[in-house]
Short mmCIF file of C-alpha atoms in Angstrom, two decimals:
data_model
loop_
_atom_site.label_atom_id
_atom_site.label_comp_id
_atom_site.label_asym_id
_atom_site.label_seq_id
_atom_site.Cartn_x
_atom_site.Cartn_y
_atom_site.Cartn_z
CA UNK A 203 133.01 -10.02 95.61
CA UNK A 204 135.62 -11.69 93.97
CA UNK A 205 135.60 -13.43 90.21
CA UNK A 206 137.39 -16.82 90.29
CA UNK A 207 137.86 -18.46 87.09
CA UNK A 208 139.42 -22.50 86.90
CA UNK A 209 141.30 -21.75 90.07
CA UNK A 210 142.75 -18.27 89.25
CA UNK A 211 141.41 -15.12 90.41
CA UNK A 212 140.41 -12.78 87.48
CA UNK A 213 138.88 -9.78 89.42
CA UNK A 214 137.95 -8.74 93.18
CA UNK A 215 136.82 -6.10 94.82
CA UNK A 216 136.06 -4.47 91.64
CA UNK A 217 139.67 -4.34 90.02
CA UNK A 218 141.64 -6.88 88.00
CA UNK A 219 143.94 -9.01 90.43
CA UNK A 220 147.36 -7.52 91.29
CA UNK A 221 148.84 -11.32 89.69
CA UNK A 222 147.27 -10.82 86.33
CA UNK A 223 150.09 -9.38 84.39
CA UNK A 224 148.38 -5.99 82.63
CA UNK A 225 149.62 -4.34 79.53
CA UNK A 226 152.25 -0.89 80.58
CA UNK A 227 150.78 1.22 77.80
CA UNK A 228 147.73 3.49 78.50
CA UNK A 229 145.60 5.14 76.21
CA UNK A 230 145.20 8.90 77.67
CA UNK A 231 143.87 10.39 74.77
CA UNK A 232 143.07 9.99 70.59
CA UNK A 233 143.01 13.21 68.85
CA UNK A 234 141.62 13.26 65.65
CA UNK A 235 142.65 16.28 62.97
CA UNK A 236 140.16 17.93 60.58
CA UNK A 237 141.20 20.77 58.98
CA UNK A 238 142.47 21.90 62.48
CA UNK A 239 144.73 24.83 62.90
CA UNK A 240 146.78 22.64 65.69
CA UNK A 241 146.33 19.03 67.96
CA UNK A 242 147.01 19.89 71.58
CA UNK A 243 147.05 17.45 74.13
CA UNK A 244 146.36 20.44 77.10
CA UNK A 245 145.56 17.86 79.62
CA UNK A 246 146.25 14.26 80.96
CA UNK A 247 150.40 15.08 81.10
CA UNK A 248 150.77 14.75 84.89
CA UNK A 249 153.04 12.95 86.87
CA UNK A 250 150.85 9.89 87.01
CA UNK A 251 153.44 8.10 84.03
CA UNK A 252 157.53 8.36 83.78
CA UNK A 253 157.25 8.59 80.52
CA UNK A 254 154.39 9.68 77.72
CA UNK A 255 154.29 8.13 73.75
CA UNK A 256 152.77 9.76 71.16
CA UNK A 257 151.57 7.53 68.31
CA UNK A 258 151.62 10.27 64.79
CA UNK A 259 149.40 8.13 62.29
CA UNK A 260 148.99 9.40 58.68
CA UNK A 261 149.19 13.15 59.33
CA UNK A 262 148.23 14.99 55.96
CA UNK A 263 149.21 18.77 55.67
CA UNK A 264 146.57 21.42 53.92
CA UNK A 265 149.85 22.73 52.46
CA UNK A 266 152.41 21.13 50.77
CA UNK A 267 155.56 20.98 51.73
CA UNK A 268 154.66 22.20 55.07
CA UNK A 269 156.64 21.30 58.48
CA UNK A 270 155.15 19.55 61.36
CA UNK A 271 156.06 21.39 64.73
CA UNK A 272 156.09 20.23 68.66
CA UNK A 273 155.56 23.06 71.19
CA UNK A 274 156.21 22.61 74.64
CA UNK A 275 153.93 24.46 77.42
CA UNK A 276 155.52 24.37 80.80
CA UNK A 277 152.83 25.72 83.37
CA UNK A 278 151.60 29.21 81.70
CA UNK A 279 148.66 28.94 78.88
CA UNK A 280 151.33 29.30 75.95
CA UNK A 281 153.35 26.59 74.47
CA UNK A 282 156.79 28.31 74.38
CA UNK A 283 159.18 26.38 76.63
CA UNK A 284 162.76 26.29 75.76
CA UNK A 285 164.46 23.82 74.85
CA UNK A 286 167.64 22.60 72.16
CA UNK A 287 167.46 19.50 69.77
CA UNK A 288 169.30 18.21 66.88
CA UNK A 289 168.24 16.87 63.76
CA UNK A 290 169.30 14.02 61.22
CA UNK A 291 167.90 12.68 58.65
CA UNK A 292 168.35 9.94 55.86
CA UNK A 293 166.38 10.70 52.93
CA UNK A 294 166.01 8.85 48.99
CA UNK A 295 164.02 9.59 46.00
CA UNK A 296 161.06 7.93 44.09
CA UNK A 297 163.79 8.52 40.67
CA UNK A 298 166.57 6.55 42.99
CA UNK A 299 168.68 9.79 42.15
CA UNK A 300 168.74 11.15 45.32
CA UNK A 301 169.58 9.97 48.40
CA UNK A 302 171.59 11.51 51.39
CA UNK A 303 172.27 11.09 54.79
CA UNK A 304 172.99 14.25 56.62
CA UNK A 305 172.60 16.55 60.26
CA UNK A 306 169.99 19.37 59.71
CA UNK A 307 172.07 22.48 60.95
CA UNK A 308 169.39 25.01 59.47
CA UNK A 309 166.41 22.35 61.86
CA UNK A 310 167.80 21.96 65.26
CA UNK A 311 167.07 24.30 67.84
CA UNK A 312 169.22 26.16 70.98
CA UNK A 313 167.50 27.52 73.64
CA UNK A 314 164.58 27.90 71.24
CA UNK A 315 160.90 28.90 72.22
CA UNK A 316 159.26 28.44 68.68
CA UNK A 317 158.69 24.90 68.53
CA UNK A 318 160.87 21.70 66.93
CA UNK A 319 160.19 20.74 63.67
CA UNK A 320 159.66 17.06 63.29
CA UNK A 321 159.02 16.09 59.68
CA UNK A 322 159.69 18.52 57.23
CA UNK A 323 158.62 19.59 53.81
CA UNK A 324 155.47 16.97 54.03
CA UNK A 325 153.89 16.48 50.73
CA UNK A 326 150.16 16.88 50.51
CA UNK A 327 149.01 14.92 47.65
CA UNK A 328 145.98 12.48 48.50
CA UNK A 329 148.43 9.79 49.26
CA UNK A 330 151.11 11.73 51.23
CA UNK A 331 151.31 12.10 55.18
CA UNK A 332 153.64 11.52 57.68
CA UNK A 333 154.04 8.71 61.11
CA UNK A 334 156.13 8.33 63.81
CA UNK A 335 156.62 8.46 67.14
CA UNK A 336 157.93 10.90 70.23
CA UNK A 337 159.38 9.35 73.15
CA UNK A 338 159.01 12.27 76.38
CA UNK A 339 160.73 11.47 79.50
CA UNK A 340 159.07 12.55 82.83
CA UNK A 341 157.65 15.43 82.00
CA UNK A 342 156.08 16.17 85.67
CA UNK A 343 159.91 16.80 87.16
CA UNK A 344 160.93 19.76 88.58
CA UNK A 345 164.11 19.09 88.79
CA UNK A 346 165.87 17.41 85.42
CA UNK A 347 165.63 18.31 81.95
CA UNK A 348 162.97 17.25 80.17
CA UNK A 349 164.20 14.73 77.86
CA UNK A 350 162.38 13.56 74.48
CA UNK A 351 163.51 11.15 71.55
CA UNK A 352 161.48 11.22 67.99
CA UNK A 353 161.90 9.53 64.71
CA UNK A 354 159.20 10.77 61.83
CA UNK A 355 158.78 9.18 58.34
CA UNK A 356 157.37 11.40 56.06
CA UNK A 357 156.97 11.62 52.20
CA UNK A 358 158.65 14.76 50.69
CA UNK A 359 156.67 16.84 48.80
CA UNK A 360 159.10 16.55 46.02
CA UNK A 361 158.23 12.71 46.17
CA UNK A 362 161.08 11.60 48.70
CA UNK A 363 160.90 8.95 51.84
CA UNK A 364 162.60 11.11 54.37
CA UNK A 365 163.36 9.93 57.76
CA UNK A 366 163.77 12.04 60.75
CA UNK A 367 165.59 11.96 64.15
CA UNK A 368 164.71 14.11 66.55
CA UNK A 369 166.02 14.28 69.93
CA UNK A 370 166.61 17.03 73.05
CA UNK A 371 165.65 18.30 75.59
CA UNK A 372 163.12 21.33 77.26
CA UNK A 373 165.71 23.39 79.45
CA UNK A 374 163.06 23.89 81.89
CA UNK A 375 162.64 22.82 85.70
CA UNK A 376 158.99 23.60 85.87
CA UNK A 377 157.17 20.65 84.89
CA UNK A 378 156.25 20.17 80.94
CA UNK A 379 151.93 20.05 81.18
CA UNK A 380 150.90 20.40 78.03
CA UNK A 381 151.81 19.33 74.17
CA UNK A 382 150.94 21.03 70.83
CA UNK A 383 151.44 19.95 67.39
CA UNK A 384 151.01 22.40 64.51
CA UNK A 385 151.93 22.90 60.87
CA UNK A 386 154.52 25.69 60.12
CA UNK A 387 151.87 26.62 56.94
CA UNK A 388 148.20 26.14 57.08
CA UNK A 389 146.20 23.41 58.60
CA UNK A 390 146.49 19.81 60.00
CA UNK A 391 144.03 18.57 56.86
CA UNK A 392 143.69 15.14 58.57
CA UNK A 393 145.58 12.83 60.85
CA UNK A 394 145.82 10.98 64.55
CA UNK A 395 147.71 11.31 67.52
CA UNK A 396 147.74 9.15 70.14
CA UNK A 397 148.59 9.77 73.38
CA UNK A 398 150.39 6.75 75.91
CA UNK A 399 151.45 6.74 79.66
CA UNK A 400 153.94 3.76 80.07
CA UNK A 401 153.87 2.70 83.57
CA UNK B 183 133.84 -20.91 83.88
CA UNK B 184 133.76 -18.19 80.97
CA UNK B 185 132.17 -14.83 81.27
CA UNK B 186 130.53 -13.73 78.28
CA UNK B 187 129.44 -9.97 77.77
CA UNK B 188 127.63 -8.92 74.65
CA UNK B 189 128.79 -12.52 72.91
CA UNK B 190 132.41 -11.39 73.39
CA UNK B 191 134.25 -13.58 75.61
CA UNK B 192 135.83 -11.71 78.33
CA UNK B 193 137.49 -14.24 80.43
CA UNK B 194 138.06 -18.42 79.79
CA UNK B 195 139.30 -21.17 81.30
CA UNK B 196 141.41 -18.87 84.10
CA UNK B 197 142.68 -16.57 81.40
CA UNK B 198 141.85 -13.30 80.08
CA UNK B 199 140.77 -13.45 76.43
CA UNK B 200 140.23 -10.09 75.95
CA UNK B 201 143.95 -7.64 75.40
CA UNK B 202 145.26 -6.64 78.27
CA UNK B 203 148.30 -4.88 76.65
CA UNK B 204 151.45 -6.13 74.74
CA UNK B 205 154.21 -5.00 76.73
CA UNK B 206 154.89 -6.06 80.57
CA UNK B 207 156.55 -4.24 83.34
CA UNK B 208 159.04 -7.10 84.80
CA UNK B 209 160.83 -4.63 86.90
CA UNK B 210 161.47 -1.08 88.08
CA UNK B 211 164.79 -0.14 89.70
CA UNK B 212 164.88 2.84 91.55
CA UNK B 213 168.29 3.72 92.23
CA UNK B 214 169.73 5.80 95.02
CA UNK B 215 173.54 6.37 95.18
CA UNK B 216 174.34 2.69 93.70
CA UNK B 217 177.75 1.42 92.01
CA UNK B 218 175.43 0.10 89.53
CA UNK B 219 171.83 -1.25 88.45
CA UNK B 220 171.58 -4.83 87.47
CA UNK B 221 168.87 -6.68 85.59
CA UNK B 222 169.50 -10.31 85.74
CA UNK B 223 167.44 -12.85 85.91
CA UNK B 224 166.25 -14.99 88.53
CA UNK B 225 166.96 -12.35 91.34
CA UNK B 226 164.71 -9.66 92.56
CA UNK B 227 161.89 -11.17 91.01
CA UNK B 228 163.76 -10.49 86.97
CA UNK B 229 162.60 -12.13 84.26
CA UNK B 230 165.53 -12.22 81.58
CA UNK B 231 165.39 -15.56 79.66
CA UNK B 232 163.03 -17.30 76.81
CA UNK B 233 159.88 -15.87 78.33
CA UNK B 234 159.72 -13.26 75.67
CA UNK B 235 161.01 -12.71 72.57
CA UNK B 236 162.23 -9.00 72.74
CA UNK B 237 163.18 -6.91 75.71
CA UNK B 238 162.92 -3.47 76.14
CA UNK B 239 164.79 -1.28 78.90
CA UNK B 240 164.15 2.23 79.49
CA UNK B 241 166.17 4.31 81.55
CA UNK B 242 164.63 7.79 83.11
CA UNK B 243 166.28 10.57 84.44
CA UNK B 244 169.86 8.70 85.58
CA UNK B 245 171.89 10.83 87.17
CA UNK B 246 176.12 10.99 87.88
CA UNK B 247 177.30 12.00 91.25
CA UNK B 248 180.52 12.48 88.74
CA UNK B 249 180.82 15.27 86.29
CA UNK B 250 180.98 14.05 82.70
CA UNK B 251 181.52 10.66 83.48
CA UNK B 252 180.95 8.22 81.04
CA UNK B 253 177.77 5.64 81.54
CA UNK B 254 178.13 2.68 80.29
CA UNK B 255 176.45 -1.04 79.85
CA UNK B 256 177.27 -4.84 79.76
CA UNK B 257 176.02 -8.24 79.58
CA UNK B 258 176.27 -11.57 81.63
CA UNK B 259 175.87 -14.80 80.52
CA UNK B 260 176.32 -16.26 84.45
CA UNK B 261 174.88 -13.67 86.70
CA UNK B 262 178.06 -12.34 88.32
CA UNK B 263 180.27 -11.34 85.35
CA UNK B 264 179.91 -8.96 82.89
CA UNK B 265 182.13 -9.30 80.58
CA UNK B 266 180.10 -10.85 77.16
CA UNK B 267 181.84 -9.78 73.89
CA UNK B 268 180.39 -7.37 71.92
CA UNK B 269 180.64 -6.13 68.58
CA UNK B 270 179.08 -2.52 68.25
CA UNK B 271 178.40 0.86 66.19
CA UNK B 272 178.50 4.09 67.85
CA UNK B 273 176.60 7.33 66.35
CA UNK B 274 177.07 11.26 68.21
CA UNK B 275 174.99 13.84 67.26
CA UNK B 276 175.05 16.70 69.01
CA UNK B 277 174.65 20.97 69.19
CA UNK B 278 175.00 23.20 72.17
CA UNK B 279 173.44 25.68 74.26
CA UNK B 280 175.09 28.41 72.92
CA UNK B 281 174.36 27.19 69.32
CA UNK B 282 178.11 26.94 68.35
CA UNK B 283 178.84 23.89 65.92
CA UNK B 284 176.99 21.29 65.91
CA UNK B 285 178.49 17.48 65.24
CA UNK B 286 177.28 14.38 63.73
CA UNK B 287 179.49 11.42 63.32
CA UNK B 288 180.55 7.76 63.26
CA UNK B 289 182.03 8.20 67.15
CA UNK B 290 185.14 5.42 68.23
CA UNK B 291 182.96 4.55 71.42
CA UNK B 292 182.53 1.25 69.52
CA UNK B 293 183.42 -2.21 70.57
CA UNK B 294 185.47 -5.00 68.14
CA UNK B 295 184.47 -8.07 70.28
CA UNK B 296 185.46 -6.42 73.10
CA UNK B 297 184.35 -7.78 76.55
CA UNK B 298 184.51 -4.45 77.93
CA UNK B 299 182.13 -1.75 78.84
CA UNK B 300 179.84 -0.09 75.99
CA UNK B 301 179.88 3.43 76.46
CA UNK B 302 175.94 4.62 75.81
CA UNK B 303 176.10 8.38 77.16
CA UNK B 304 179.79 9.74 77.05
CA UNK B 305 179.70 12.52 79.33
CA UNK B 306 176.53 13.19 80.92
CA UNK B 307 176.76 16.34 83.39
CA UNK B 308 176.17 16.32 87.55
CA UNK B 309 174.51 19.76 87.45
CA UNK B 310 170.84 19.13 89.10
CA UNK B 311 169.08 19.37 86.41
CA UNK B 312 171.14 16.85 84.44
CA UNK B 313 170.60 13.54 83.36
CA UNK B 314 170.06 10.76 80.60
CA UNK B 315 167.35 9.35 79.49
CA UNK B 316 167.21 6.02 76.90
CA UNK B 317 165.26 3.32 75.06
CA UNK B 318 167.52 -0.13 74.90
CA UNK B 319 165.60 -3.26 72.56
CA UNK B 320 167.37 -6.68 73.64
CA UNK B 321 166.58 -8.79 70.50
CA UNK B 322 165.71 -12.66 71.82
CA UNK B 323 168.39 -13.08 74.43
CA UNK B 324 168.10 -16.58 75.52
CA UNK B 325 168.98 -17.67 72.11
CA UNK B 326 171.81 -20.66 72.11
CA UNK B 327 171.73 -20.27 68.31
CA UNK B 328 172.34 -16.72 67.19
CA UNK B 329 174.32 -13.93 68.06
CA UNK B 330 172.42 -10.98 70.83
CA UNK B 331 171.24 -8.62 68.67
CA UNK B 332 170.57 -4.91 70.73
CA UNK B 333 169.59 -1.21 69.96
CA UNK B 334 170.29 1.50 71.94
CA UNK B 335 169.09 5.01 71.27
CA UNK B 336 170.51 7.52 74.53
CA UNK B 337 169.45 11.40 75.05
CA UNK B 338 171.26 13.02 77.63
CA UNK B 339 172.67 16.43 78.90
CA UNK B 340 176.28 16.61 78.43
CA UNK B 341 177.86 18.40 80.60
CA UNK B 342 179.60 21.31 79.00
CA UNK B 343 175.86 22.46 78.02
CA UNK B 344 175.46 20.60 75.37
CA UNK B 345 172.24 18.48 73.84
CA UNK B 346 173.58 14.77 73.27
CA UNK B 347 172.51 12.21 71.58
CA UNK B 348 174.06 8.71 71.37
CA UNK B 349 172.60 5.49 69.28
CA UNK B 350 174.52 2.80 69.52
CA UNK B 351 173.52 -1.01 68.32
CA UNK B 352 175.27 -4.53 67.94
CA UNK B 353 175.17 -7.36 69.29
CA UNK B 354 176.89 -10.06 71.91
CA UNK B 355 179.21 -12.31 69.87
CA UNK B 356 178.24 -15.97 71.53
CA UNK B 357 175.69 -18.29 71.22
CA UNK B 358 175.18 -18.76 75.14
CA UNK B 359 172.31 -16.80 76.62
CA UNK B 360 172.76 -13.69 78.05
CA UNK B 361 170.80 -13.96 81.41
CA UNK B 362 171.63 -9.92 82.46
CA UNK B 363 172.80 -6.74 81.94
CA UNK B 364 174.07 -4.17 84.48
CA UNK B 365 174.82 -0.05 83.56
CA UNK B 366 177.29 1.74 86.03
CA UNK B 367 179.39 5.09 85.67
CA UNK B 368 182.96 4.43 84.76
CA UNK B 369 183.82 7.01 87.81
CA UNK B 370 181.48 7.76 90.90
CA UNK B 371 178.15 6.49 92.00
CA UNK B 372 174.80 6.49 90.06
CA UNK B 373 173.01 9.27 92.05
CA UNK B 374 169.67 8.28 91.26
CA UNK B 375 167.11 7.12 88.09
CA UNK B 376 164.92 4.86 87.54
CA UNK B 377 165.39 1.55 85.26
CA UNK B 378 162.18 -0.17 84.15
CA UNK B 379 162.64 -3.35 82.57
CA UNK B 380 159.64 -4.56 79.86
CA UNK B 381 158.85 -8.06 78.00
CA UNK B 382 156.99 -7.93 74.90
CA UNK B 383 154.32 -10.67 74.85
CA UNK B 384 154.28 -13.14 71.67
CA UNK B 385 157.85 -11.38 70.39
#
């Protein structure tokens, strides 16, 4: 049965005509922190989408000055693929007497298996938390890198807007299945991650 | 005709009121040993004009059949030639494999309203697992009244084993619209990658 609304047809057969232009970003998945050890996204990363956003909303570290971390799991249970990344970052004081552009040497990663740190030294004062968002480019290949671009805004635990590039790639040909975030120091205290296909 | 569920209006007068999603797939290119992949509008069903506001361009997984060649990008205003002047920035930032030094600096891969080719990945590598990967933003580009306005932001594996990555941003100097853009290798074929081309609604 088809739905036909002033002339146009809105739905038939059960599913929204192919003519009606649809939105390219899905909603996979909302995880929700509290006082979690770690957010993983262990399922829904499949070669259905090219390319997978995560949405980082307000996430508030049980420890201050603690480092939020991406791990990578590539087909095994553990999230320890390896990949390399570099780091910038542009950062500037509540006192307006700091303020610095710089690459993170000591933050970016070579053929690492620990994880990328994405915002560092988050603050955890009520009022303190970090957003952003991580770009990861078909992760269901078995044959390319897996490529991934990320810029966090965090506040500093020593009361600094610091804003972080993050960009590599997993040096892996197996496909990239499953995503982890995780503090370097205690809990996630609160936050939300949302997970996107584009199509 | 409206369809009402629950008091919420689902559909009206022909059109949808409920969201259906901001941003629109216009086009995917999937390209197979080509010279080049074009956008422009008006052919192969492209949308490229006032329609929307904001454009954005992602390219996935392009591949060189060239070692280290550089990829680069350019704008029509006609359809057939791209040659628009640009005036652009160029950022590296990059570390290796092997974890020798990395680099981060202001990189002469920029453009003083030049109608030439923008480098946006200097040097991607042909090895198989190789490739580049990038998020472009066209800012309004059927404007007649203000320069183009674009962002770039390019990841891509360079190939001397290193991790690269490549913002670049500017904009086309002229006030006549740009109606395409078009990305080729500055030696050898694209080997393959896709190139999906999205308007944002109400930009």
């Amino acid at each position: 049965m088809g739905l036909i609304s002033n002339g146009t047809t809105l739905l038939d057969a059960g599913a929204i005509d192919s003519g009606i232009t649809q939105g390219s970003m899905t909603l996979i998945n909302t995880l929700t922190a509290s006082s979690s050890a770690n957010l993983t996204f262990s399922s829904g990363i499949t070669s259905a989408y090219k390319e997978y956003v995560f949405h980082l909303i307000n996430i508030h570290p049980a420890t201050d000055t603690a480092d939020l971390f991406i791990k990578f799991r590539d087909g095994s249970t553990a999230y320890d693929a390896t990949h390399n990344a570099t780091v910038w970052r542009a950062y500037h004081g509540e006192n307006n007497t700091s303020s610095a552009l710089e690459y993170e040497a000591s933050e970016d990663v070579s053929q690492g298996t620990s994880g990328q740190g994405i915002a560092y030294n988050i603050g955890n004062d009520n009022d303190q938390s970090t957003s952003g968002y991580f770009h990861l480019f078909n992760p269901a290949s078995t044959v390319f890198h897996k490529h991934f671009l990320c810029r966090m805004q965090n506040s500093h635990g020593s009361d600094l807007a610091l804003d972080n590039y993050v960009a590599g790639y997993c040096n892996v040909t197996a496909a990239i299945d499953g995503i982890q975030f995780v503090m370097d120091s205690g809990n996630i205290d609160s936050g939300t991650i949302k997970m996107y296909g584009v199509s | 005709m409206a369809i009402i569920s629950n008091a919420t209006t689902i559909a009206d007068a022909g059109s949808f009121s409920v969201g259906l999603g901001d941003m629109t797939l216009i086009k995917t290119l999937d390209v197979s040993g080509g010279a080049n992949a074009t956008l422009v509008h008006g052919s192969s069903s492209v949308v490229f004009d006032g329609t929307y506001g904001v454009y954005i361009i992602k390219l996935i997984n392009v591949h060189p059949v060239d070692d280290r060649a550089d990829f680069t990008m350019n704008f029509t205003t006609d359809g057939t030639n791209f040659n628009v002047s640009k005036q652009t920035t160029a950022i590296e930032v990059y570390n290796w494999e092997n974890d020798s030094t990395p680099a981060f600096a202001y990189r002469d891969l920029d453009l003083a309203n030049s109608t030439g080719e923008q480098s946006i990945a200097y040097g991607c590598g042909s090895d198989n697992d190789e490739c580049i990967s990038s998020i472009i933003y066209v800012f309004n580009p059927s404007s007649t009244s203000y320069t183009k306005h674009f962002l770039i932001d390019t990841q891509f594996s360079e190939g001397q084993g290193i991790n690269f990555r490549q913002p670049v941003q500017g904009y086309c100097n002229t006030t006549t619209a740009i109606t395409g853009v078009r990305f080729k290798f500055a030696s050898g074929n694209i080997d393959s990658g896709t190139f999906k081309l999205y308007g944002l609604k109400d930009s």
